[in-house]
Amino acid sequence: MLNVLMLGVGQCGNRILDAINKEAFGGGGPSKLAKYYLRPKFPSRVETLAVHTAVNDLKELRFTTAKDRLHVPNLHGVGANRNVGKQAFMDNRDMIMGEIEKRGDFDVAFVITSTSGGTGSSFAPLLINELKRQYRSITVITVAVLPFREEGSIYLQNAAFSMRELMEVEAEGIILADNQYMKRFSGDIASAYDKINSMIAQRLLFLIESLDSEMLSVTDLGDFKTVMNGGLRLATMGFYQADKKNTSIKDAIENSFKSGNLLYPANVMDDAARAMIIIQGSKEHLDVDEITKEVERISASAGHVFKGIVVKKGNPKVLSIFTLASAPELESIYAQAARGMQDEKEKRSRARKQLDDAFAHIEDLEEIY
Amino acid sequence: MRQLIYLVLLIMLLVPAQASSSKSSNDDETTYTDFTLGIGDRVEVGEYRAELIEIQSVRDGLAVMRISKVGGALDEQRALLQNSANNFDGGAEGDGITITVTDILDDQTAKVRLEYKEGLGTAHRRTAEKSATVLDKPNLLVQKSFDKSQVSVGDEVKVTVFVKNTGSGQAMNINPEDMPPLPEFSYIAGYPPKIKDTLDPGESDSAIYVMSAVKEGSLRIPAIQVKYTDTKKNVRSNSSEPFNILIAPKNKADLRLKTTASGPIQINGQGKLNISLSNVGKASATRVEVSGDVKPSDGLQVTDLEKSFFEILPETEENYSANFVGTKAGNYIILLRVSYEGGDGAQIQEGKAEVVVLEQEYKYLYLLLIIPVIIIIAWIYRRYREYKY
Ligand SMILES: Nc1nc2c(ncn2[C@@H]2O[C@H](COP(=O)(O)OP(=O)(O)O)[C@@H](O)[C@H]2O)c(=O)[nH]1
Ligand SMILES: [Mg+2]
């Protein structure tokens, strides 16, 4: 049995964590009232903790117990300022780590955060360092949410800097989720968030369940670490659940990494370094020859592919994780961020110049009364 | 044969006669001779004759003798008291004789001393022409008996006194003397027993009286003595044999009351109370009356509770049942009282039965609903608290 720690940091991280807790009440969108009559059911021993500086955001959570919501007091919030955020983390580090320590020992931790906000993006790298220091053999996976591109230059700048920090820390890897890429699921932002959050939640729970299951073909936490360590240590995650109209396992595997089902856009066949494909379903759907053939086809272009097969009643479900050797989309974010920062800089100096010009009018003049 | 009897009698007379006559020596000397006389026997000396007529009373020492003188100058019948001297014609100190009854041996025989002057000659005894009087002797067979051999306190006993004249003469003035009432018995009727005054030979009579045993114990029933006289006024008596009896303790009825009420009933529900009366005693229970009371007095209506039985025999049982209807929820006690005559006055036996009347069922159903609702609300509230931030 795996001991899993799920940390949701900042508003975005908290909300994805809440989606995970919601998912644990039953797959396929449980009722809002489920928490009143059901117990959350995790495949392993899972501890969840929502960490945030904004009390109001914590209050909005629905499926996370009160004791799993940790408020980090900071006088005026952090206001998307990562420096303030870092300071807040350091001021409260012992309290935060103590709260985690209370929850026991862990084999694997998922640190979920947006990259563009103030709290999550600044807390996450520091938190990962602390986890690595405190739990010697822990595997830490970051789940990083990239912003909508039009959200503004500060968010983009935050994303750029926090991504760099996240890639520098000792985490085993980063699973990317791109809001920009997924916003097409829904017209309004709120329901787009919900949709994205539940997609992430579903994939993470499936992953945990699979790593902890008796598999026909072995994949375990070690395999997962190896996959996450591949390429840039940046991963995207795809998922597909077949319906009974088409239970072909080959189709299910291919669908799992179709662009619409990935959390972060990538041409996995070209850009992947390593992969893990986990297949779940009733025995009659799991044609091992077909699976092997398909996996071989993928590994021909995507590098080493670990496959895991879990026999469980139902139509085939496939989770695919690809670590990427190149991330062109990320590059464009950096470019955009840099441009934005450049613009900001120019804007600032232009404004400064205008102001200086204005001040020039009163140069050499004294106040006369 | 006859000569032989005379010879024996002669010897009997001569022995005392010789002994006394040996003292005499001169005519003026007073001498005496002792004789044993049967009824009708007489002694003769000179011209005097003394005949034993009758033993009037052995007990009182009275014998009747007839004294006469040849020629008729004296002819007197006198009752002589034992051991007192009776003088005739001046007695032996004068010219007459003195007679003393020295002993009365039985109602036929007395010893008589005759004193007289030696000058009168020698006294002789003349034996009577015998047996008419002997054959005329009555004898009573007396029996006293109980009609049962086992008697318990409270039992009535019939006592039969039976008297039969088995003798040869008429018995007269028959007077049974039964013992006065014993502490163990009280006399009810027919006491004292009456027996015919006179019974001819072979005739019998009986009397019955009734008494009841009042005290337990072992005791001896004394004999009854019947006194009577024969034709010659001799007082005689005969007795029955005394015997022992045992009076057992009183037989009593012992009623046991047992009740079984049907289980809890609901309001307006009906139930049954079975009542059983069993007599485990030795005597009948009579005038058995069952009455009852319900506590508290309203809320449970009991019918057919009262009942009476004329008699419940020993080792038998009577059963009946009462019905009840509950009108108010609660615990009720039905108190039962049985009174009866059990051979030792009135007795009372009490018992009780418990009846539970339940609230109507829907009230409990209501609770059955409320409790889960409370549990659910508590559960939801707990969850709410768990998730409330
Ligand atoms: N996928 C997703 N992204 C979110 C959600 N909420 C906020 N974000 C993104 O997170 C970024 C803002 O960071 P946020 O987590 O609010 O900042 P913080 O609370 O200071 O850490 C923006 O790019 C949002 O688009 C959410 O519920 N789901
Ligand atoms: Mg926010």
PDB file of N, CA, C and O in Angstrom, chain A residues 300-358:
ATOM      1  N   ALA A 300       8.540   2.734 -30.708  1.00  0.00           N
ATOM      2  CA  ALA A 300       9.369   2.962 -31.883  1.00  0.00           C
ATOM      3  C   ALA A 300       9.676   4.441 -32.073  1.00  0.00           C
ATOM      4  O   ALA A 300      10.780   4.813 -32.468  1.00  0.00           O
ATOM      5  N   SER A 301       8.690   5.306 -31.722  1.00  0.00           N
ATOM      6  CA  SER A 301       8.939   6.729 -31.902  1.00  0.00           C
ATOM      7  C   SER A 301       9.033   7.494 -30.586  1.00  0.00           C
ATOM      8  O   SER A 301       9.671   8.538 -30.517  1.00  0.00           O
ATOM      9  N   ALA A 302       8.436   6.975 -29.511  1.00  0.00           N
ATOM     10  CA  ALA A 302       8.363   7.739 -28.267  1.00  0.00           C
ATOM     11  C   ALA A 302       9.352   7.264 -27.200  1.00  0.00           C
ATOM     12  O   ALA A 302       9.252   7.645 -26.048  1.00  0.00           O
ATOM     13  N   GLY A 303      10.281   6.423 -27.594  1.00  0.00           N
ATOM     14  CA  GLY A 303      11.243   5.964 -26.592  1.00  0.00           C
ATOM     15  C   GLY A 303      10.652   4.841 -25.744  1.00  0.00           C
ATOM     16  O   GLY A 303       9.624   4.242 -26.073  1.00  0.00           O
ATOM     17  N   HIS A 304      11.323   4.566 -24.591  1.00  0.00           N
ATOM     18  CA  HIS A 304      10.880   3.419 -23.783  1.00  0.00           C
ATOM     19  C   HIS A 304       9.465   3.616 -23.248  1.00  0.00           C
ATOM     20  O   HIS A 304       9.138   4.663 -22.719  1.00  0.00           O
ATOM     21  N   VAL A 305       8.684   2.564 -23.411  1.00  0.00           N
ATOM     22  CA  VAL A 305       7.300   2.611 -22.907  1.00  0.00           C
ATOM     23  C   VAL A 305       7.098   1.520 -21.850  1.00  0.00           C
ATOM     24  O   VAL A 305       7.308   0.341 -22.118  1.00  0.00           O
ATOM     25  N   PHE A 306       6.752   1.953 -20.622  1.00  0.00           N
ATOM     26  CA  PHE A 306       6.346   0.978 -19.594  1.00  0.00           C
ATOM     27  C   PHE A 306       4.865   0.727 -19.759  1.00  0.00           C
ATOM     28  O   PHE A 306       4.097   1.661 -19.947  1.00  0.00           O
ATOM     29  N   LYS A 307       4.533  -0.561 -19.678  1.00  0.00           N
ATOM     30  CA  LYS A 307       3.084  -0.798 -19.749  1.00  0.00           C
ATOM     31  C   LYS A 307       2.620  -1.545 -18.490  1.00  0.00           C
ATOM     32  O   LYS A 307       3.338  -2.390 -17.934  1.00  0.00           O
ATOM     33  N   GLY A 308       1.473  -1.162 -18.062  1.00  0.00           N
ATOM     34  CA  GLY A 308       0.866  -1.842 -16.916  1.00  0.00           C
ATOM     35  C   GLY A 308      -0.549  -2.239 -17.270  1.00  0.00           C
ATOM     36  O   GLY A 308      -1.258  -1.500 -17.947  1.00  0.00           O
ATOM     37  N   ILE A 309      -0.905  -3.408 -16.854  1.00  0.00           N
ATOM     38  CA  ILE A 309      -2.270  -3.868 -17.145  1.00  0.00           C
ATOM     39  C   ILE A 309      -2.948  -4.259 -15.836  1.00  0.00           C
ATOM     40  O   ILE A 309      -2.426  -5.072 -15.066  1.00  0.00           O
ATOM     41  N   VAL A 310      -4.073  -3.665 -15.590  1.00  0.00           N
ATOM     42  CA  VAL A 310      -4.835  -3.981 -14.371  1.00  0.00           C
ATOM     43  C   VAL A 310      -6.156  -4.593 -14.793  1.00  0.00           C
ATOM     44  O   VAL A 310      -6.924  -3.973 -15.536  1.00  0.00           O
ATOM     45  N   VAL A 311      -6.358  -5.826 -14.319  1.00  0.00           N
ATOM     46  CA  VAL A 311      -7.630  -6.466 -14.663  1.00  0.00           C
ATOM     47  C   VAL A 311      -8.684  -6.008 -13.671  1.00  0.00           C
ATOM     48  O   VAL A 311      -8.577  -6.201 -12.466  1.00  0.00           O
ATOM     49  N   LYS A 312      -9.680  -5.330 -14.188  1.00  0.00           N
ATOM     50  CA  LYS A 312     -10.755  -4.820 -13.329  1.00  0.00           C
ATOM     51  C   LYS A 312     -12.004  -4.725 -14.165  1.00  0.00           C
ATOM     52  O   LYS A 312     -11.976  -4.260 -15.296  1.00  0.00           O
ATOM     53  N   LYS A 313     -13.070  -5.153 -13.629  1.00  0.00           N
ATOM     54  CA  LYS A 313     -14.322  -5.201 -14.395  1.00  0.00           C
ATOM     55  C   LYS A 313     -14.649  -3.837 -15.013  1.00  0.00           C
ATOM     56  O   LYS A 313     -14.539  -2.801 -14.371  1.00  0.00           O
ATOM     57  N   GLY A 314     -15.023  -3.850 -16.261  1.00  0.00           N
ATOM     58  CA  GLY A 314     -15.440  -2.622 -16.931  1.00  0.00           C
ATOM     59  C   GLY A 314     -14.804  -2.477 -18.303  1.00  0.00           C
ATOM     60  O   GLY A 314     -13.956  -3.266 -18.709  1.00  0.00           O
ATOM     61  N   ASN A 315     -15.269  -1.439 -19.016  1.00  0.00           N
ATOM     62  CA  ASN A 315     -14.695  -1.144 -20.334  1.00  0.00           C
ATOM     63  C   ASN A 315     -13.263  -0.660 -20.150  1.00  0.00           C
ATOM     64  O   ASN A 315     -12.916  -0.145 -19.090  1.00  0.00           O
ATOM     65  N   PRO A 316     -12.462  -0.794 -21.194  1.00  0.00           N
ATOM     66  CA  PRO A 316     -11.052  -0.420 -21.044  1.00  0.00           C
ATOM     67  C   PRO A 316     -10.877   1.062 -20.714  1.00  0.00           C
ATOM     68  O   PRO A 316     -11.606   1.916 -21.208  1.00  0.00           O
ATOM     69  N   LYS A 317      -9.911   1.311 -19.825  1.00  0.00           N
ATOM     70  CA  LYS A 317      -9.505   2.670 -19.490  1.00  0.00           C
ATOM     71  C   LYS A 317      -7.998   2.707 -19.700  1.00  0.00           C
ATOM     72  O   LYS A 317      -7.312   1.766 -19.310  1.00  0.00           O
ATOM     73  N   VAL A 318      -7.554   3.789 -20.279  1.00  0.00           N
ATOM     74  CA  VAL A 318      -6.111   3.869 -20.531  1.00  0.00           C
ATOM     75  C   VAL A 318      -5.574   5.207 -20.045  1.00  0.00           C
ATOM     76  O   VAL A 318      -6.150   6.260 -20.338  1.00  0.00           O
ATOM     77  N   LEU A 319      -4.537   5.140 -19.259  1.00  0.00           N
ATOM     78  CA  LEU A 319      -3.830   6.357 -18.833  1.00  0.00           C
ATOM     79  C   LEU A 319      -2.454   6.318 -19.491  1.00  0.00           C
ATOM     80  O   LEU A 319      -1.747   5.308 -19.402  1.00  0.00           O
ATOM     81  N   SER A 320      -2.114   7.431 -20.152  1.00  0.00           N
ATOM     82  CA  SER A 320      -0.767   7.456 -20.744  1.00  0.00           C
ATOM     83  C   SER A 320      -0.012   8.682 -20.253  1.00  0.00           C
ATOM     84  O   SER A 320      -0.567   9.776 -20.156  1.00  0.00           O
ATOM     85  N   ILE A 321       1.216   8.445 -19.872  1.00  0.00           N
ATOM     86  CA  ILE A 321       2.069   9.519 -19.382  1.00  0.00           C
ATOM     87  C   ILE A 321       3.296   9.595 -20.305  1.00  0.00           C
ATOM     88  O   ILE A 321       3.956   8.581 -20.544  1.00  0.00           O
ATOM     89  N   PHE A 322       3.525  10.767 -20.787  1.00  0.00           N
ATOM     90  CA  PHE A 322       4.701  10.944 -21.655  1.00  0.00           C
ATOM     91  C   PHE A 322       5.595  12.025 -21.080  1.00  0.00           C
ATOM     92  O   PHE A 322       5.118  13.116 -20.769  1.00  0.00           O
ATOM     93  N   THR A 323       6.867  11.714 -20.926  1.00  0.00           N
ATOM     94  CA  THR A 323       7.804  12.790 -20.604  1.00  0.00           C
ATOM     95  C   THR A 323       8.355  13.297 -21.930  1.00  0.00           C
ATOM     96  O   THR A 323       8.537  12.544 -22.895  1.00  0.00           O
ATOM     97  N   LEU A 324       8.572  14.584 -21.918  1.00  0.00           N
ATOM     98  CA  LEU A 324       8.866  15.228 -23.197  1.00  0.00           C
ATOM     99  C   LEU A 324      10.347  15.568 -23.337  1.00  0.00           C
ATOM    100  O   LEU A 324      10.989  15.983 -22.367  1.00  0.00           O
ATOM    101  N   ALA A 325      10.843  15.381 -24.541  1.00  0.00           N
ATOM    102  CA  ALA A 325      12.223  15.765 -24.846  1.00  0.00           C
ATOM    103  C   ALA A 325      12.276  17.228 -25.269  1.00  0.00           C
ATOM    104  O   ALA A 325      13.280  17.913 -25.109  1.00  0.00           O
ATOM    105  N   SER A 326      11.158  17.708 -25.799  1.00  0.00           N
ATOM    106  CA  SER A 326      11.099  19.133 -26.111  1.00  0.00           C
ATOM    107  C   SER A 326       9.701  19.650 -25.800  1.00  0.00           C
ATOM    108  O   SER A 326       8.745  18.887 -25.864  1.00  0.00           O
ATOM    109  N   ALA A 327       9.652  20.952 -25.400  1.00  0.00           N
ATOM    110  CA  ALA A 327       8.360  21.515 -25.041  1.00  0.00           C
ATOM    111  C   ALA A 327       8.189  22.859 -25.733  1.00  0.00           C
ATOM    112  O   ALA A 327       8.386  23.906 -25.130  1.00  0.00           O
ATOM    113  N   PRO A 328       7.815  22.809 -27.006  1.00  0.00           N
ATOM    114  CA  PRO A 328       7.727  24.053 -27.787  1.00  0.00           C
ATOM    115  C   PRO A 328       6.725  25.054 -27.193  1.00  0.00           C
ATOM    116  O   PRO A 328       6.977  26.253 -27.169  1.00  0.00           O
ATOM    117  N   GLU A 329       5.642  24.534 -26.631  1.00  0.00           N
ATOM    118  CA  GLU A 329       4.601  25.394 -26.083  1.00  0.00           C
ATOM    119  C   GLU A 329       5.142  26.201 -24.910  1.00  0.00           C
ATOM    120  O   GLU A 329       4.803  27.365 -24.727  1.00  0.00           O
ATOM    121  N   LEU A 330       6.008  25.540 -24.131  1.00  0.00           N
ATOM    122  CA  LEU A 330       6.590  26.208 -22.974  1.00  0.00           C
ATOM    123  C   LEU A 330       7.509  27.353 -23.443  1.00  0.00           C
ATOM    124  O   LEU A 330       7.510  28.445 -22.874  1.00  0.00           O
ATOM    125  N   GLU A 331       8.226  27.016 -24.492  1.00  0.00           N
ATOM    126  CA  GLU A 331       9.111  28.037 -25.069  1.00  0.00           C
ATOM    127  C   GLU A 331       8.325  29.279 -25.455  1.00  0.00           C
ATOM    128  O   GLU A 331       8.736  30.405 -25.187  1.00  0.00           O
ATOM    129  N   SER A 332       7.172  29.061 -26.043  1.00  0.00           N
ATOM    130  CA  SER A 332       6.363  30.202 -26.482  1.00  0.00           C
ATOM    131  C   SER A 332       5.882  31.002 -25.266  1.00  0.00           C
ATOM    132  O   SER A 332       5.766  32.211 -25.318  1.00  0.00           O
ATOM    133  N   ILE A 333       5.638  30.296 -24.168  1.00  0.00           N
ATOM    134  CA  ILE A 333       5.242  31.009 -22.949  1.00  0.00           C
ATOM    135  C   ILE A 333       6.389  31.910 -22.484  1.00  0.00           C
ATOM    136  O   ILE A 333       6.191  33.073 -22.146  1.00  0.00           O
ATOM    137  N   TYR A 334       7.587  31.321 -22.510  1.00  0.00           N
ATOM    138  CA  TYR A 334       8.741  32.116 -22.079  1.00  0.00           C
ATOM    139  C   TYR A 334       8.934  33.325 -22.983  1.00  0.00           C
ATOM    140  O   TYR A 334       9.168  34.434 -22.534  1.00  0.00           O
ATOM    141  N   ALA A 335       8.751  33.046 -24.281  1.00  0.00           N
ATOM    142  CA  ALA A 335       8.902  34.142 -25.246  1.00  0.00           C
ATOM    143  C   ALA A 335       7.889  35.228 -24.959  1.00  0.00           C
ATOM    144  O   ALA A 335       8.216  36.413 -24.855  1.00  0.00           O
ATOM    145  N   GLN A 336       6.630  34.756 -24.719  1.00  0.00           N
ATOM    146  CA  GLN A 336       5.550  35.694 -24.458  1.00  0.00           C
ATOM    147  C   GLN A 336       5.803  36.429 -23.150  1.00  0.00           C
ATOM    148  O   GLN A 336       5.588  37.637 -23.045  1.00  0.00           O
ATOM    149  N   ALA A 337       6.296  35.663 -22.183  1.00  0.00           N
ATOM    150  CA  ALA A 337       6.569  36.258 -20.884  1.00  0.00           C
ATOM    151  C   ALA A 337       7.667  37.322 -21.006  1.00  0.00           C
ATOM    152  O   ALA A 337       7.544  38.436 -20.489  1.00  0.00           O
ATOM    153  N   ALA A 338       8.674  36.962 -21.762  1.00  0.00           N
ATOM    154  CA  ALA A 338       9.802  37.874 -21.925  1.00  0.00           C
ATOM    155  C   ALA A 338       9.340  39.152 -22.638  1.00  0.00           C
ATOM    156  O   ALA A 338       9.655  40.259 -22.214  1.00  0.00           O
ATOM    157  N   ARG A 339       8.519  38.911 -23.678  1.00  0.00           N
ATOM    158  CA  ARG A 339       7.992  40.053 -24.409  1.00  0.00           C
ATOM    159  C   ARG A 339       7.186  40.936 -23.482  1.00  0.00           C
ATOM    160  O   ARG A 339       7.320  42.156 -23.454  1.00  0.00           O
ATOM    161  N   GLY A 340       6.385  40.277 -22.728  1.00  0.00           N
ATOM    162  CA  GLY A 340       5.537  41.011 -21.787  1.00  0.00           C
ATOM    163  C   GLY A 340       6.382  41.789 -20.813  1.00  0.00           C
ATOM    164  O   GLY A 340       6.105  42.951 -20.503  1.00  0.00           O
ATOM    165  N   MET A 341       7.429  41.137 -20.290  1.00  0.00           N
ATOM    166  CA  MET A 341       8.287  41.793 -19.315  1.00  0.00           C
ATOM    167  C   MET A 341       9.018  42.972 -19.964  1.00  0.00           C
ATOM    168  O   MET A 341       9.160  44.029 -19.373  1.00  0.00           O
ATOM    169  N   GLN A 342       9.400  42.716 -21.254  1.00  0.00           N
ATOM    170  CA  GLN A 342      10.076  43.790 -22.011  1.00  0.00           C
ATOM    171  C   GLN A 342       9.135  44.981 -22.163  1.00  0.00           C
ATOM    172  O   GLN A 342       9.493  46.125 -21.877  1.00  0.00           O
ATOM    173  N   ASP A 343       7.924  44.673 -22.573  1.00  0.00           N
ATOM    174  CA  ASP A 343       6.909  45.704 -22.748  1.00  0.00           C
ATOM    175  C   ASP A 343       6.725  46.474 -21.451  1.00  0.00           C
ATOM    176  O   ASP A 343       6.668  47.704 -21.436  1.00  0.00           O
ATOM    177  N   GLU A 344       6.619  45.713 -20.391  1.00  0.00           N
ATOM    178  CA  GLU A 344       6.412  46.294 -19.066  1.00  0.00           C
ATOM    179  C   GLU A 344       7.544  47.271 -18.746  1.00  0.00           C
ATOM    180  O   GLU A 344       7.316  48.399 -18.292  1.00  0.00           O
ATOM    181  N   LYS A 345       8.718  46.752 -19.039  1.00  0.00           N
ATOM    182  CA  LYS A 345       9.914  47.541 -18.758  1.00  0.00           C
ATOM    183  C   LYS A 345       9.888  48.855 -19.564  1.00  0.00           C
ATOM    184  O   LYS A 345      10.069  49.938 -19.021  1.00  0.00           O
ATOM    185  N   GLU A 346       9.601  48.679 -20.865  1.00  0.00           N
ATOM    186  CA  GLU A 346       9.561  49.852 -21.749  1.00  0.00           C
ATOM    187  C   GLU A 346       8.482  50.817 -21.307  1.00  0.00           C
ATOM    188  O   GLU A 346       8.677  52.028 -21.231  1.00  0.00           O
ATOM    189  N   LYS A 347       7.317  50.218 -20.977  1.00  0.00           N
ATOM    190  CA  LYS A 347       6.198  51.025 -20.527  1.00  0.00           C
ATOM    191  C   LYS A 347       6.621  51.833 -19.302  1.00  0.00           C
ATOM    192  O   LYS A 347       6.368  53.018 -19.176  1.00  0.00           O
ATOM    193  N   ARG A 348       7.299  51.157 -18.425  1.00  0.00           N
ATOM    194  CA  ARG A 348       7.722  51.790 -17.190  1.00  0.00           C
ATOM    195  C   ARG A 348       8.702  52.935 -17.456  1.00  0.00           C
ATOM    196  O   ARG A 348       8.534  54.029 -16.930  1.00  0.00           O
ATOM    197  N   SER A 349       9.672  52.628 -18.366  1.00  0.00           N
ATOM    198  CA  SER A 349      10.679  53.667 -18.600  1.00  0.00           C
ATOM    199  C   SER A 349      10.069  54.837 -19.393  1.00  0.00           C
ATOM    200  O   SER A 349      10.406  55.995 -19.178  1.00  0.00           O
ATOM    201  N   ARG A 350       9.095  54.458 -20.286  1.00  0.00           N
ATOM    202  CA  ARG A 350       8.405  55.514 -21.019  1.00  0.00           C
ATOM    203  C   ARG A 350       7.652  56.396 -20.026  1.00  0.00           C
ATOM    204  O   ARG A 350       7.721  57.635 -20.081  1.00  0.00           O
ATOM    205  N   ALA A 351       6.969  55.773 -19.140  1.00  0.00           N
ATOM    206  CA  ALA A 351       6.208  56.521 -18.143  1.00  0.00           C
ATOM    207  C   ALA A 351       7.145  57.360 -17.276  1.00  0.00           C
ATOM    208  O   ALA A 351       6.874  58.525 -16.966  1.00  0.00           O
ATOM    209  N   ARG A 352       8.230  56.745 -16.955  1.00  0.00           N
ATOM    210  CA  ARG A 352       9.239  57.430 -16.129  1.00  0.00           C
ATOM    211  C   ARG A 352       9.740  58.682 -16.868  1.00  0.00           C
ATOM    212  O   ARG A 352       9.844  59.775 -16.304  1.00  0.00           O
ATOM    213  N   LYS A 353       9.975  58.430 -18.185  1.00  0.00           N
ATOM    214  CA  LYS A 353      10.502  59.534 -19.027  1.00  0.00           C
ATOM    215  C   LYS A 353       9.477  60.657 -19.098  1.00  0.00           C
ATOM    216  O   LYS A 353       9.801  61.843 -18.942  1.00  0.00           O
ATOM    217  N   GLN A 354       8.211  60.265 -19.337  1.00  0.00           N
ATOM    218  CA  GLN A 354       7.154  61.274 -19.406  1.00  0.00           C
ATOM    219  C   GLN A 354       7.116  62.083 -18.124  1.00  0.00           C
ATOM    220  O   GLN A 354       7.004  63.306 -18.122  1.00  0.00           O
ATOM    221  N   LEU A 355       7.200  61.332 -17.021  1.00  0.00           N
ATOM    222  CA  LEU A 355       7.148  61.984 -15.716  1.00  0.00           C
ATOM    223  C   LEU A 355       8.357  62.911 -15.541  1.00  0.00           C
ATOM    224  O   LEU A 355       8.213  64.067 -15.110  1.00  0.00           O
ATOM    225  N   ASP A 356       9.516  62.388 -15.981  1.00  0.00           N
ATOM    226  CA  ASP A 356      10.741  63.200 -15.888  1.00  0.00           C
ATOM    227  C   ASP A 356      10.586  64.472 -16.729  1.00  0.00           C
ATOM    228  O   ASP A 356      10.963  65.576 -16.307  1.00  0.00           O
ATOM    229  N   ASP A 357       9.997  64.277 -17.915  1.00  0.00           N
ATOM    230  CA  ASP A 357       9.771  65.439 -18.797  1.00  0.00           C
ATOM    231  C   ASP A 357       8.858  66.443 -18.109  1.00  0.00           C
ATOM    232  O   ASP A 357       9.086  67.650 -18.146  1.00  0.00           O
ATOM    233  N   ALA A 358       7.869  65.920 -17.486  1.00  0.00           N
ATOM    234  CA  ALA A 358       6.942  66.798 -16.776  1.00  0.00           C
ATOM    235  C   ALA A 358       7.658  67.525 -15.648  1.00  0.00           C
ATOM    236  O   ALA A 358       7.495  68.738 -15.472  1.00  0.00           O
TER     237      ALA A 358
END
